[in-house]
Amino acid sequence: MRFFPSSLLVGSALLLSGLAGCQSRTPDTAAGQPAAADMPADTTLPASPNDGITAQGIGDYIKVLASDAYQGRRPFTVGEQKTTVFLADEFKKLGLQPGPDGTYFQKVPLVEITGTPAPTMQISGGQQPLTLNYKTDYMAFTEQEKEKVAVKNSALVFAGYGVVAPEYGWNDYAGLDVKGKTVVVLVNDPGNAANDTTFFKGKAMTYYGRWDYKYEEAARHGAAGVLIVHDTKPAAYPWSVVQNSWSGAKLYGQMADKGASKCQVAGWLTLDAAKKLFTAAGQSYDEAYAAANKPGFKAWPLNLQASTSISNTLRRQESKNVVAVLPGTTRPTEYIVYSAHWDHLGVGIPVAGDSIYNGAADNASGCAALLSIAKAFQQAPDKPGRSIVFLAVTGEEQGLLGSMYYASHPLFPVASTVADLNMDDLPNLGPMRDLTVIGYGQSELDDYARAAAQEQGRYIQPDQNADKGYFFRSDHFSFAHVGVPSLYASGSADSWLKGKAYARRMGEEFEAKHYHQPSDEYSPESDFRGMEWDARLLYRVGSRLAAETTFPQWKPGSEFKAIREKSQAAR
């Protein structure tokens, strides 16, 4: 699932998934790459090997998974039942083994929390009381599985970006006790506002810029509440997205402590509301913002107190991940994971008389590639030395829920997992010259991808929208989060046959007319050869990894490097 701030999204559930989603299809030209041209000079296609991965096969899988009979593949519907059974049956037909418990399914317990926040948040302690209005000034939610949560006279503290990043020598919580208090933090990370590309990662967002990280970090420090100041440019989406994303029913992974380790109240402030807050505190928001962007920033109290509450309706259910394994011949206890999410948006608001959000590209395409790669490994004359795990996960559109559950409840040890190779929303523009890598520069998997791309006569380029944080918006991130090097890449910017301008036009058309729309459907007129090439490239990367004895590493400066090193040391 991909995220476009300007997409014609439908309903709050779709917008919520947008905040969890992936990269834009609208490409830019990377520095040092061939200049844009409407028609490339050489349109001779290289021959495809007979490895079992074909455009026809991928199209056939998409035709089934994106059919109306599967009702948009929303979790907890008949669409989930049909989808998960189909995937498991296909894995079984290929002769792949089930997971370690003898089944092709991993149960994923989820909780649906429908929160009704109080209509106002009361701010006291200033020269005069301040009332913030729900939706207009702030949004609030909770992950605590309680019928009611509240903060009452919770002291407000300005904690900069709310970041603890030892690799950058940055700690906004240094010397700060926020237990029972509510922290106010800025969106994105300190590097985004700087003109220094060596500061954090410059304009490219790090994990520390993600809203979910900020909520997690505040909870780790014992905060009762956390409010992120929304600013459209560094957030990369308008306030309307926040309004729709954080209202109504939301799915979360069930936790053993029923969310007690989370903040009671989490949410957002509009920029205008934040400025009013600082004014009420007798302070300047602009001065606070400037201070938060300088090394050595120290948090300070706002000398204000916040009070608000949320009433909740709870519903608990189970969804499923689908898993299959091809055991390795020489190193069977080391694993390479191929992942793709099977879910989409189900049946929703009709558009032009069609209410089924089929999700052909997002993400029947990834599941089709997953099955095709499984077929290639199974029919290869030389079986892989390491075990290959094929994982189709649930709940990506609700916030990477299935992959996050797998990462925290792995069927195969994380420390012995070599890499994750993720497939999500593969473009159907035909063969592509580029391979655009989301999160380029994070790990040595870039080098594996480059070698595989060169075998196909393609070039590799970084994500051209790194400031949007797309690396953190698809299922590969769940593996990165626990230290596993992850690759998320596809051809999207440079059509082999029709050039870059064509790729851009088609990307913009998909964004405007089809992304998260009922019109994202299977068409026999689609050119699935680009998906074939991407699937083959990832197959080649996995084959090389499976034949090696070493583990790819995170590169210096990656926020996931220390997690991996700790995990590997414990092996």
PDB file of C-alpha atoms in Angstrom, residues 110-245:
ATOM      1  CA  LEU A 110      -6.177  -7.804  17.129  1.00  0.00           C
ATOM      2  CA  VAL A 111      -8.311  -5.390  19.079  1.00  0.00           C
ATOM      3  CA  GLU A 112     -10.593  -2.827  17.518  1.00  0.00           C
ATOM      4  CA  ILE A 113     -10.817   0.327  19.629  1.00  0.00           C
ATOM      5  CA  THR A 114     -13.533   2.803  18.748  1.00  0.00           C
ATOM      6  CA  GLY A 115     -12.692   5.905  20.734  1.00  0.00           C
ATOM      7  CA  THR A 116     -14.957   8.841  21.480  1.00  0.00           C
ATOM      8  CA  PRO A 117     -12.785  11.676  22.787  1.00  0.00           C
ATOM      9  CA  ALA A 118     -14.184  14.420  24.971  1.00  0.00           C
ATOM     10  CA  PRO A 119     -15.239  17.420  22.862  1.00  0.00           C
ATOM     11  CA  THR A 120     -12.555  19.613  24.430  1.00  0.00           C
ATOM     12  CA  MET A 121      -9.139  19.583  26.031  1.00  0.00           C
ATOM     13  CA  GLN A 122      -8.842  21.997  28.915  1.00  0.00           C
ATOM     14  CA  ILE A 123      -5.526  23.809  29.412  1.00  0.00           C
ATOM     15  CA  SER A 124      -5.045  25.427  32.797  1.00  0.00           C
ATOM     16  CA  GLY A 125      -2.210  27.204  34.589  1.00  0.00           C
ATOM     17  CA  GLY A 126      -1.751  30.065  32.145  1.00  0.00           C
ATOM     18  CA  GLN A 127      -2.742  33.682  32.479  1.00  0.00           C
ATOM     19  CA  GLN A 128      -6.222  32.568  31.436  1.00  0.00           C
ATOM     20  CA  PRO A 129      -7.773  29.143  30.701  1.00  0.00           C
ATOM     21  CA  LEU A 130      -7.461  27.770  27.164  1.00  0.00           C
ATOM     22  CA  THR A 131      -9.979  25.411  25.578  1.00  0.00           C
ATOM     23  CA  LEU A 132      -8.939  23.299  22.602  1.00  0.00           C
ATOM     24  CA  ASN A 133     -11.652  21.733  20.465  1.00  0.00           C
ATOM     25  CA  TYR A 134     -11.562  18.125  19.255  1.00  0.00           C
ATOM     26  CA  LYS A 135     -10.844  17.788  15.531  1.00  0.00           C
ATOM     27  CA  THR A 136     -10.479  21.532  15.029  1.00  0.00           C
ATOM     28  CA  ASP A 137      -7.469  21.948  17.354  1.00  0.00           C
ATOM     29  CA  TYR A 138      -6.444  18.460  18.365  1.00  0.00           C
ATOM     30  CA  MET A 139      -6.943  14.755  17.752  1.00  0.00           C
ATOM     31  CA  ALA A 140      -6.728  12.135  20.495  1.00  0.00           C
ATOM     32  CA  PHE A 141      -6.750   8.346  20.710  1.00  0.00           C
ATOM     33  CA  THR A 142      -5.490   5.575  22.941  1.00  0.00           C
ATOM     34  CA  GLU A 143      -4.017   2.100  22.545  1.00  0.00           C
ATOM     35  CA  GLN A 144      -4.950   1.198  26.111  1.00  0.00           C
ATOM     36  CA  GLU A 145      -7.664  -1.454  26.116  1.00  0.00           C
ATOM     37  CA  LYS A 146      -9.902   0.295  28.620  1.00  0.00           C
ATOM     38  CA  GLU A 147     -13.454   1.573  28.465  1.00  0.00           C
ATOM     39  CA  LYS A 148     -12.240   5.016  29.509  1.00  0.00           C
ATOM     40  CA  VAL A 149      -8.856   6.749  29.753  1.00  0.00           C
ATOM     41  CA  ALA A 150      -8.089  10.249  30.931  1.00  0.00           C
ATOM     42  CA  VAL A 151      -5.402  12.723  31.797  1.00  0.00           C
ATOM     43  CA  LYS A 152      -6.313  15.226  34.511  1.00  0.00           C
ATOM     44  CA  ASN A 153      -4.206  18.278  35.224  1.00  0.00           C
ATOM     45  CA  SER A 154      -1.280  16.548  33.509  1.00  0.00           C
ATOM     46  CA  ALA A 155       1.750  18.856  33.433  1.00  0.00           C
ATOM     47  CA  LEU A 156       2.777  19.822  29.883  1.00  0.00           C
ATOM     48  CA  VAL A 157       6.434  19.580  28.890  1.00  0.00           C
ATOM     49  CA  PHE A 158       8.004  20.678  25.605  1.00  0.00           C
ATOM     50  CA  ALA A 159      10.385  17.868  24.604  1.00  0.00           C
ATOM     51  CA  GLY A 160      11.604  19.105  21.217  1.00  0.00           C
ATOM     52  CA  TYR A 161      11.291  16.297  18.691  1.00  0.00           C
ATOM     53  CA  GLY A 162      10.863  13.637  21.380  1.00  0.00           C
ATOM     54  CA  VAL A 163      13.940  11.832  20.052  1.00  0.00           C
ATOM     55  CA  VAL A 164      16.555   9.674  21.750  1.00  0.00           C
ATOM     56  CA  ALA A 165      19.141   8.876  19.055  1.00  0.00           C
ATOM     57  CA  PRO A 166      22.500   7.871  20.554  1.00  0.00           C
ATOM     58  CA  GLU A 167      24.116   7.384  17.126  1.00  0.00           C
ATOM     59  CA  TYR A 168      23.510  11.078  16.470  1.00  0.00           C
ATOM     60  CA  GLY A 169      24.382  12.199  19.993  1.00  0.00           C
ATOM     61  CA  TRP A 170      20.818  13.444  20.483  1.00  0.00           C
ATOM     62  CA  ASN A 171      18.575  13.008  23.543  1.00  0.00           C
ATOM     63  CA  ASP A 172      15.526  15.221  23.968  1.00  0.00           C
ATOM     64  CA  TYR A 173      14.655  13.401  27.201  1.00  0.00           C
ATOM     65  CA  ALA A 174      18.037  13.878  28.873  1.00  0.00           C
ATOM     66  CA  GLY A 175      17.556  14.620  32.575  1.00  0.00           C
ATOM     67  CA  LEU A 176      13.811  14.808  32.095  1.00  0.00           C
ATOM     68  CA  ASP A 177      11.189  13.127  34.299  1.00  0.00           C
ATOM     69  CA  VAL A 178       7.901  12.950  32.412  1.00  0.00           C
ATOM     70  CA  LYS A 179       6.126  10.280  34.453  1.00  0.00           C
ATOM     71  CA  GLY A 180       2.463  11.210  34.586  1.00  0.00           C
ATOM     72  CA  LYS A 181       3.068  14.260  32.405  1.00  0.00           C
ATOM     73  CA  THR A 182       2.119  15.071  28.808  1.00  0.00           C
ATOM     74  CA  VAL A 183       4.902  15.807  26.351  1.00  0.00           C
ATOM     75  CA  VAL A 184       4.487  18.131  23.383  1.00  0.00           C
ATOM     76  CA  VAL A 185       6.810  17.231  20.498  1.00  0.00           C
ATOM     77  CA  LEU A 186       7.460  18.348  16.911  1.00  0.00           C
ATOM     78  CA  VAL A 187       6.741  16.282  13.810  1.00  0.00           C
ATOM     79  CA  ASN A 188       9.608  14.768  11.741  1.00  0.00           C
ATOM     80  CA  ASP A 189      13.219  14.898  13.032  1.00  0.00           C
ATOM     81  CA  PRO A 190      15.882  17.590  13.580  1.00  0.00           C
ATOM     82  CA  GLY A 191      17.614  16.897  10.265  1.00  0.00           C
ATOM     83  CA  ASN A 192      14.540  17.835   8.252  1.00  0.00           C
ATOM     84  CA  ALA A 193      14.705  21.495   9.233  1.00  0.00           C
ATOM     85  CA  ALA A 194      18.467  21.811   8.777  1.00  0.00           C
ATOM     86  CA  ASN A 195      20.417  22.632   5.633  1.00  0.00           C
ATOM     87  CA  ASP A 196      23.137  20.188   6.652  1.00  0.00           C
ATOM     88  CA  THR A 197      22.931  16.778   4.932  1.00  0.00           C
ATOM     89  CA  THR A 198      25.215  15.288   7.611  1.00  0.00           C
ATOM     90  CA  PHE A 199      22.819  16.255  10.438  1.00  0.00           C
ATOM     91  CA  PHE A 200      20.767  13.127  11.101  1.00  0.00           C
ATOM     92  CA  LYS A 201      20.089  12.292   7.421  1.00  0.00           C
ATOM     93  CA  GLY A 202      19.312  15.790   6.249  1.00  0.00           C
ATOM     94  CA  LYS A 203      15.962  16.009   4.489  1.00  0.00           C
ATOM     95  CA  ALA A 204      15.613  12.215   4.416  1.00  0.00           C
ATOM     96  CA  MET A 205      13.423  11.231   7.341  1.00  0.00           C
ATOM     97  CA  THR A 206      14.855   8.795   9.879  1.00  0.00           C
ATOM     98  CA  TYR A 207      12.753   6.491  12.011  1.00  0.00           C
ATOM     99  CA  TYR A 208      12.960   9.137  14.725  1.00  0.00           C
ATOM    100  CA  GLY A 209      10.741  11.354  12.594  1.00  0.00           C
ATOM    101  CA  ARG A 210       7.846   8.893  12.538  1.00  0.00           C
ATOM    102  CA  TRP A 211       4.796   9.543  14.691  1.00  0.00           C
ATOM    103  CA  ASP A 212       4.730   5.936  15.931  1.00  0.00           C
ATOM    104  CA  TYR A 213       8.304   6.241  17.194  1.00  0.00           C
ATOM    105  CA  LYS A 214       7.409   9.423  19.099  1.00  0.00           C
ATOM    106  CA  TYR A 215       4.470   7.707  20.776  1.00  0.00           C
ATOM    107  CA  GLU A 216       6.648   4.709  21.683  1.00  0.00           C
ATOM    108  CA  GLU A 217       9.454   6.859  23.087  1.00  0.00           C
ATOM    109  CA  ALA A 218       7.093   8.933  25.227  1.00  0.00           C
ATOM    110  CA  ALA A 219       5.580   5.731  26.615  1.00  0.00           C
ATOM    111  CA  ARG A 220       9.038   4.312  27.373  1.00  0.00           C
ATOM    112  CA  HIS A 221       9.690   7.361  29.525  1.00  0.00           C
ATOM    113  CA  GLY A 222       6.419   6.917  31.392  1.00  0.00           C
ATOM    114  CA  ALA A 223       4.509   9.870  29.953  1.00  0.00           C
ATOM    115  CA  ALA A 224       0.760   9.904  30.516  1.00  0.00           C
ATOM    116  CA  GLY A 225       0.179  11.759  27.264  1.00  0.00           C
ATOM    117  CA  VAL A 226       1.954  12.787  24.079  1.00  0.00           C
ATOM    118  CA  LEU A 227       0.878  15.380  21.508  1.00  0.00           C
ATOM    119  CA  ILE A 228       2.654  15.883  18.177  1.00  0.00           C
ATOM    120  CA  VAL A 229       2.552  19.365  16.641  1.00  0.00           C
ATOM    121  CA  HIS A 230       1.324  18.974  13.076  1.00  0.00           C
ATOM    122  CA  ASP A 231       2.977  21.096  10.395  1.00  0.00           C
ATOM    123  CA  THR A 232       1.995  20.227   6.827  1.00  0.00           C
ATOM    124  CA  LYS A 233       5.383  20.543   5.135  1.00  0.00           C
ATOM    125  CA  PRO A 234       7.496  18.339   7.458  1.00  0.00           C
ATOM    126  CA  ALA A 235       4.557  15.987   8.032  1.00  0.00           C
ATOM    127  CA  ALA A 236       3.998  15.599   4.257  1.00  0.00           C
ATOM    128  CA  TYR A 237       0.219  15.464   4.653  1.00  0.00           C
ATOM    129  CA  PRO A 238      -2.440  18.029   5.618  1.00  0.00           C
ATOM    130  CA  TRP A 239      -4.407  18.232   8.868  1.00  0.00           C
ATOM    131  CA  SER A 240      -7.411  16.658   7.140  1.00  0.00           C
ATOM    132  CA  VAL A 241      -5.461  13.397   6.901  1.00  0.00           C
ATOM    133  CA  VAL A 242      -4.809  13.489  10.647  1.00  0.00           C
ATOM    134  CA  GLN A 243      -8.473  14.255  11.355  1.00  0.00           C
ATOM    135  CA  ASN A 244      -9.726  11.296   9.364  1.00  0.00           C
ATOM    136  CA  SER A 245      -6.937   8.910  10.282  1.00  0.00           C
TER     137      SER A 245
END
